[in-house]
Amino acid sequence: MSDPIGQVRAAFQAEASAQTLDPPALELERLERLRVRFLGKKGDINALMRQLGKLPKDQRRDFGQAVNALKTEVNDALLTLKAAANTRAEAAALDAGWLDPTLPTHATDARVDGLPAMGHQHPITSMLDTVIDHFTGLGFEVASGPEIEDTWHNFDALNIPKDHPARDMWDTFYTTQGEVPRTHTSSVQIRTMQTQTPPIRVISPGKCFRNETIDATHLAAFNQCEGLYIDKGVSLGHLKATLEGWIQRLFGPDLQIRFRPAFYPFVEPGLDLDAQCFLCHGDGHNDDGVACPVCRTKGWLEVIPCGMVHPNVLRNCGIDPDIWSGFAFGMGFDRLVMLQHGIDDLRRLYNGRLDLVRQL
Ligand code: DAH
């Protein structure tokens, strides 16, 4: 029995699987010829369709469906082959050096000062690059960990036992399986100390999540960067010098900073590095006596919580606190960007409006 659809399918498959041509431009021409031959107005598939009228009525439906299926099949196969040829063409163009994907767009709808808008980094991304550049320059490596953590890494190992009130310091989301979208990047300290032997020097930037009431300085999803240095004889002096150097790199030598005792269960002693408020310059009020909305009259902003790694934390990770000591810090990235650019409301960085980020 003759099978006209099968014959066309076999003919197409034979052609399609024939050797692809070089250069890709020739291959694209070959594929276009195939398209015309099989899918064109006078092509083989339309010829099949025209046979439909000559068939007995009860066969027309099946035949029509089978021809349509073949049409889709041929179309999909040609698209796949075309995409492969285009990829090869782009790679060849890049190799030859005449395709410059960094050239500005000609888009007319995205213009700044009459010129096509060039894309640029979001300020949070450039802060990320600066952090990595600075700390890798000091010999730190970049470590990462999962955003959905187990409670042991997020809390217990960090000396925050279950049912201890210290856990309330973090407004925590829980998944229905009892895991936590990590409340801080400190969990990466633990993962690093479990898998590396000291000396250890890592930073770990990443997203964190808290059940916060959102306001000018708090978000439910935000960016943090953890730092950890474990070695023999590491002291508070090393911590202070390291963070002072970092703040100076970011803001220059004139920004006033101070270290203040603070409680974090995973460090002893614990500290907060505060920077003078960029808006009221430490006065707490503006010239008319109105309370500063950024620091809420404190005159200072908490920028980098830090401290000396608690011996319990070292022990939890199998590191002997009688031999090794270290410091850790966890900076709110978004805060640093606020400080860097004098932004009074964190939400501005995430609302997707270009008028702010274009200024930065
Ligand atoms: N993980 C703390 C938080 O998110 C911040 C922090 C405080 C990190 C002190 C540290 C540290 O490494 O030493 O609130």
Coordinates of C-alpha atoms and ligand atoms in Angstrom, one line a residue:
M1 CA 0.0 0.0 0.0
S2 CA 1.4 3.4 -0.8
D3 CA 2.2 5.7 2.0
P4 CA 2.7 9.2 0.6
I5 CA 3.1 10.8 4.0
G6 CA 5.8 8.3 5.1
Q7 CA 7.6 8.9 1.8
V8 CA 7.7 12.7 2.3
R9 CA 8.8 12.2 5.9
A10 CA 11.6 9.8 4.8
A11 CA 12.7 12.2 2.1
F12 CA 12.9 15.1 4.6
Q13 CA 14.7 13.1 7.2
A14 CA 17.3 12.0 4.7
E15 CA 17.9 15.6 3.6
A16 CA 17.8 17.0 7.1
S17 CA 20.4 14.6 8.4
A18 CA 22.7 15.0 5.5
Q19 CA 26.0 16.6 6.4
T20 CA 25.7 20.2 7.6
L21 CA 27.5 22.6 5.4
D22 CA 30.4 24.9 6.2
P23 CA 30.5 27.9 6.5
P24 CA 27.2 28.3 8.5
A25 CA 25.9 30.8 5.8
L26 CA 25.9 27.9 3.3
E27 CA 24.1 25.7 5.8
L28 CA 21.4 28.4 6.3
E29 CA 20.9 28.6 2.6
R30 CA 20.6 24.8 2.4
L31 CA 18.0 24.9 5.2
E32 CA 16.0 27.6 3.4
R33 CA 16.0 25.4 0.3
L34 CA 14.6 22.6 2.4
R35 CA 12.0 24.8 3.9
V36 CA 10.8 25.9 0.5
R37 CA 10.8 22.3 -0.8
F38 CA 8.8 20.8 2.1
L39 CA 6.9 23.7 3.7
G40 CA 6.6 26.2 0.8
K41 CA 3.3 26.9 -1.0
K42 CA 4.2 24.5 -3.8
G43 CA 6.1 22.2 -1.4
D44 CA 5.7 18.6 -0.8
I45 CA 3.5 18.9 2.3
N46 CA 1.0 21.2 0.6
A47 CA 0.9 18.7 -2.2
L48 CA -0.1 16.1 0.3
M49 CA -2.8 18.4 1.6
R50 CA -4.2 18.7 -1.9
Q51 CA -4.6 15.0 -2.1
L52 CA -7.1 15.2 0.8
G53 CA -10.0 16.0 -1.5
K54 CA -9.5 12.9 -3.6
L55 CA -9.7 10.6 -0.6
P56 CA -12.8 8.7 0.6
K57 CA -14.6 10.8 3.3
D58 CA -13.9 8.4 6.2
Q59 CA -10.1 8.6 5.6
R60 CA -9.8 12.4 5.3
R61 CA -9.7 13.2 9.0
D62 CA -6.8 10.8 9.9
F63 CA -4.9 11.8 6.8
G64 CA -5.3 15.5 7.5
Q65 CA -4.1 15.1 11.1
A66 CA -1.1 13.0 9.9
V67 CA -0.1 15.7 7.4
N68 CA -0.4 18.4 10.0
A69 CA 1.7 16.3 12.4
L70 CA 4.4 16.0 9.7
K71 CA 4.3 19.7 9.1
T72 CA 4.9 20.5 12.8
E73 CA 7.7 17.9 12.8
V74 CA 9.4 19.4 9.8
N75 CA 9.0 22.9 11.0
D76 CA 10.5 22.0 14.5
A77 CA 13.4 20.1 12.9
L78 CA 14.3 23.1 10.6
L79 CA 14.1 25.5 13.5
T80 CA 16.5 23.4 15.6
L81 CA 18.9 23.1 12.7
K82 CA 18.7 26.8 12.0
A83 CA 19.4 27.7 15.6
A84 CA 22.5 25.5 15.5
A85 CA 23.7 27.1 12.4
N86 CA 23.1 30.6 13.8
T87 CA 25.1 29.7 16.9
R88 CA 27.9 28.5 14.8
A89 CA 27.7 31.7 12.8
E90 CA 27.9 33.9 15.9
A91 CA 30.8 32.0 17.3
A92 CA 32.7 32.3 14.0
A93 CA 31.9 36.1 13.9
L94 CA 33.2 36.5 17.5
D95 CA 36.3 34.5 16.6
A96 CA 36.9 36.7 13.5
G97 CA 36.5 39.7 15.8
W98 CA 34.0 41.7 13.7
L99 CA 31.1 41.2 16.0
D100 CA 31.2 43.4 19.1
P101 CA 28.4 42.6 21.5
T102 CA 29.4 45.4 23.8
L103 CA 28.4 48.1 21.2
P104 CA 25.5 50.3 22.4
T105 CA 22.0 49.5 21.3
H106 CA 20.2 51.6 18.7
A107 CA 17.0 51.3 20.7
T108 CA 15.1 54.6 20.4
D109 CA 13.0 54.0 23.5
A110 CA 15.8 53.9 26.0
R111 CA 17.7 57.2 25.7
V112 CA 19.6 59.2 28.2
D113 CA 20.6 62.7 27.2
G114 CA 19.7 61.9 23.6
L115 CA 22.1 58.9 23.4
P116 CA 21.1 55.3 23.4
A117 CA 21.2 54.1 27.1
M118 CA 24.1 51.9 28.0
G119 CA 23.4 49.3 30.7
H120 CA 25.4 49.5 33.9
Q121 CA 25.7 47.6 37.1
H122 CA 23.2 47.9 39.8
P123 CA 24.8 49.6 42.9
I124 CA 24.4 46.4 44.9
T125 CA 26.3 44.5 42.3
S126 CA 29.1 47.0 42.2
M127 CA 29.3 46.8 46.0
L128 CA 29.6 43.1 45.7
D129 CA 32.5 43.5 43.2
T130 CA 34.2 45.9 45.5
V131 CA 33.8 43.6 48.6
I132 CA 35.2 40.7 46.6
D133 CA 38.1 42.7 45.2
H134 CA 39.0 44.1 48.6
F135 CA 38.9 40.9 50.6
T136 CA 40.5 38.6 48.0
G137 CA 43.3 41.2 47.9
L138 CA 43.8 40.4 51.6
G139 CA 43.9 36.6 50.9
F140 CA 40.3 35.8 51.6
E141 CA 38.4 33.3 49.4
V142 CA 34.8 33.5 48.4
A143 CA 32.6 30.8 49.9
S144 CA 28.9 30.1 49.4
G145 CA 26.1 28.1 51.1
P146 CA 22.5 27.2 50.5
E147 CA 19.8 29.9 50.9
I148 CA 17.5 27.3 52.5
E149 CA 19.3 26.1 55.6
D150 CA 18.7 23.5 58.3
T151 CA 18.3 24.9 61.8
W152 CA 21.6 23.4 62.9
H153 CA 23.7 25.4 60.5
N154 CA 21.6 28.6 60.9
F155 CA 21.3 28.4 64.7
D156 CA 22.5 25.5 66.9
A157 CA 26.1 25.4 65.5
L158 CA 26.3 29.2 66.0
N159 CA 25.7 28.7 69.7
I160 CA 22.0 29.6 69.5
P161 CA 20.3 26.5 71.0
K162 CA 16.7 25.6 70.4
D163 CA 14.3 27.3 72.9
H164 CA 17.0 29.8 73.9
P165 CA 15.7 33.4 73.8
A166 CA 18.7 34.3 71.7
R167 CA 16.9 32.7 68.7
D168 CA 14.3 35.5 69.0
M169 CA 16.9 38.0 67.7
W170 CA 16.1 36.7 64.2
D171 CA 12.6 37.0 62.9
T172 CA 12.7 33.7 61.1
F173 CA 10.6 32.2 58.3
Y174 CA 10.2 28.5 58.4
T175 CA 9.3 26.1 55.6
T176 CA 6.6 23.5 56.2
Q177 CA 9.5 21.0 56.4
G178 CA 11.0 23.0 59.3
E179 CA 13.9 24.4 57.3
V180 CA 14.8 28.1 57.3
P181 CA 15.4 30.5 54.5
R182 CA 18.7 31.5 56.1
T183 CA 18.4 34.5 58.4
H184 CA 22.1 35.4 57.9
T185 CA 25.1 34.3 56.0
S186 CA 26.8 33.2 59.3
S187 CA 25.7 29.7 58.4
V188 CA 28.4 29.7 55.8
Q189 CA 31.0 30.1 58.6
I190 CA 29.9 26.8 59.9
R191 CA 29.9 25.0 56.6
T192 CA 33.3 26.4 55.8
M193 CA 34.8 25.4 59.2
Q194 CA 33.3 21.9 58.8
T195 CA 35.0 21.3 55.4
Q196 CA 38.3 23.2 55.7
T197 CA 41.1 23.1 58.1
P198 CA 42.6 26.3 59.5
P199 CA 44.0 28.7 58.6
I200 CA 40.7 29.8 57.1
R201 CA 40.0 33.2 55.4
V202 CA 36.6 33.5 53.7
I203 CA 34.0 36.0 52.8
S204 CA 30.5 34.9 51.9
P205 CA 28.1 37.3 50.2
G206 CA 24.5 36.2 49.7
K207 CA 20.8 36.7 50.2
C208 CA 19.1 36.4 53.6
F209 CA 15.5 36.4 54.6
R210 CA 13.6 37.6 57.7
N211 CA 10.1 38.1 58.7
E212 CA 10.6 41.9 59.0
T213 CA 8.2 44.7 59.0
I214 CA 9.5 46.5 55.9
D215 CA 10.7 50.1 56.4
A216 CA 13.4 52.5 55.3
T217 CA 16.2 50.3 56.7
H218 CA 14.6 46.8 56.8
L219 CA 13.6 44.4 54.1
A220 CA 12.4 40.8 54.2
A221 CA 15.0 39.7 51.6
F222 CA 18.3 41.5 51.7
N223 CA 22.0 41.0 51.1
Q224 CA 24.7 40.3 53.6
C225 CA 28.4 39.4 53.5
E226 CA 29.9 37.2 56.1
G227 CA 33.7 37.3 56.8
L228 CA 35.7 34.7 58.8
Y229 CA 39.3 34.5 59.7
I230 CA 40.7 31.6 61.8
D231 CA 44.3 31.1 62.5
K232 CA 46.7 30.9 65.4
G233 CA 46.9 34.0 67.6
V234 CA 44.2 36.0 65.8
S235 CA 43.2 38.9 68.1
L236 CA 40.7 41.8 68.3
G237 CA 43.4 44.0 67.0
H238 CA 43.4 42.1 63.7
L239 CA 39.6 42.4 63.5
K240 CA 39.7 46.2 64.1
A241 CA 42.5 46.8 61.6
T242 CA 40.8 44.7 58.9
L243 CA 37.5 46.4 59.2
E244 CA 39.0 49.9 59.5
G245 CA 40.9 49.3 56.3
W246 CA 37.7 48.1 54.6
I247 CA 35.7 51.2 55.7
Q248 CA 38.5 53.5 54.6
R249 CA 38.6 51.8 51.2
L250 CA 34.9 52.4 50.8
F251 CA 34.4 55.8 52.3
G252 CA 37.9 57.4 52.6
P253 CA 39.6 58.3 55.8
D254 CA 37.2 61.0 56.9
L255 CA 34.2 59.0 57.9
Q256 CA 34.0 58.7 61.7
I257 CA 33.6 55.1 63.0
R258 CA 33.4 53.6 66.4
F259 CA 33.4 50.1 67.9
R260 CA 30.8 49.4 70.5
P261 CA 30.2 46.2 72.6
A262 CA 27.2 44.2 71.4
F263 CA 25.8 40.7 71.9
Y264 CA 25.8 38.0 69.3
P265 CA 25.7 34.5 70.6
F266 CA 28.4 33.2 68.1
V267 CA 31.1 35.7 69.1
E268 CA 32.8 36.7 72.4
P269 CA 33.4 39.5 72.7
G270 CA 30.9 40.9 70.2
L271 CA 31.0 44.3 68.7
D272 CA 29.2 46.7 66.4
L273 CA 31.1 48.9 64.1
D274 CA 29.1 52.1 63.7
A275 CA 29.6 54.8 61.2
Q276 CA 28.6 58.4 61.6
C277 CA 25.2 59.1 60.0
F278 CA 25.7 60.4 56.5
L279 CA 22.6 62.6 56.7
C280 CA 22.9 64.5 60.0
H281 CA 26.7 64.0 60.4
G282 CA 26.3 62.7 63.9
D283 CA 24.0 65.5 65.2
G284 CA 20.9 63.3 65.3
H285 CA 18.8 66.3 64.1
N286 CA 18.7 68.6 61.2
D287 CA 19.3 72.4 61.5
D288 CA 15.7 73.0 62.4
G289 CA 15.8 70.4 65.2
V290 CA 13.9 67.8 63.3
A291 CA 14.8 64.2 64.2
C292 CA 17.1 62.6 61.6
P293 CA 15.0 60.0 59.7
V294 CA 18.0 57.8 58.9
C295 CA 19.7 57.3 62.3
R296 CA 16.6 58.2 64.3
T297 CA 18.6 60.7 66.4
K298 CA 21.4 58.3 67.3
G299 CA 23.9 60.1 65.1
W300 CA 25.4 56.7 64.2
L301 CA 24.5 53.8 62.0
E302 CA 25.2 50.1 62.8
V303 CA 27.2 49.0 59.8
I304 CA 29.2 45.9 60.6
P305 CA 28.4 43.6 63.5
C306 CA 31.5 41.5 64.4
G307 CA 33.5 39.8 67.1
M308 CA 35.8 37.0 68.1
V309 CA 34.5 33.6 67.2
H310 CA 33.0 31.9 70.3
P311 CA 34.9 28.8 71.5
N312 CA 31.6 26.8 71.3
V313 CA 31.3 27.6 67.6
L314 CA 34.8 26.4 67.0
R315 CA 34.2 23.2 68.9
N316 CA 30.9 22.6 67.1
C317 CA 32.9 22.5 63.9
G318 CA 35.7 20.3 65.2
I319 CA 38.3 23.1 65.7
D320 CA 40.2 23.2 68.9
P321 CA 39.8 26.7 70.5
D322 CA 42.9 26.1 72.6
I323 CA 45.0 26.2 69.4
W324 CA 43.0 28.4 67.0
S325 CA 41.2 31.7 67.4
G326 CA 39.5 33.9 64.9
F327 CA 37.2 36.8 64.1
A328 CA 34.0 37.0 62.1
F329 CA 31.8 39.8 60.8
G330 CA 28.5 40.0 58.9
M331 CA 27.8 43.2 57.1
G332 CA 24.5 44.3 55.6
F333 CA 25.4 45.0 52.1
D334 CA 22.4 47.1 51.3
R335 CA 23.3 49.4 54.3
L336 CA 26.8 49.9 52.9
V337 CA 25.2 51.0 49.6
M338 CA 23.0 53.4 51.4
L339 CA 25.9 54.9 53.2
Q340 CA 28.0 55.0 50.1
H341 CA 25.4 57.0 48.1
G342 CA 23.5 58.8 50.9
I343 CA 20.3 56.9 50.1
D344 CA 17.7 57.5 52.8
D345 CA 15.4 54.5 52.0
L346 CA 16.5 51.0 51.3
R347 CA 13.4 50.3 49.3
R348 CA 14.6 52.6 46.6
L349 CA 17.3 50.2 45.6
Y350 CA 14.8 47.4 44.9
N351 CA 11.8 49.1 43.4
G352 CA 13.1 48.6 39.8
R353 CA 12.9 52.3 38.9
L354 CA 15.8 53.4 36.7
D355 CA 15.7 57.0 37.7
L356 CA 17.6 56.2 40.9
V357 CA 20.1 53.7 39.7
R358 CA 20.9 55.8 36.7
Q359 CA 22.2 58.5 39.0
L360 CA 24.6 56.1 40.8
Ligands
DAH1 N1 24.7 37.1 61.7 C1 24.5 38.4 62.3 C2 23.2 38.9 61.9 O1 22.7 38.7 60.8 C3 25.6 39.4 62.0 C4 26.9 39.0 62.6 C5 27.2 39.5 63.9 C6 27.8 38.2 61.9 C7 28.4 39.2 64.4 C8 29.0 37.9 62.5 C9 29.3 38.4 63.7 O2 29.9 37.2 61.9 O3 30.5 38.1 64.3 O4 22.5 39.5 62.7

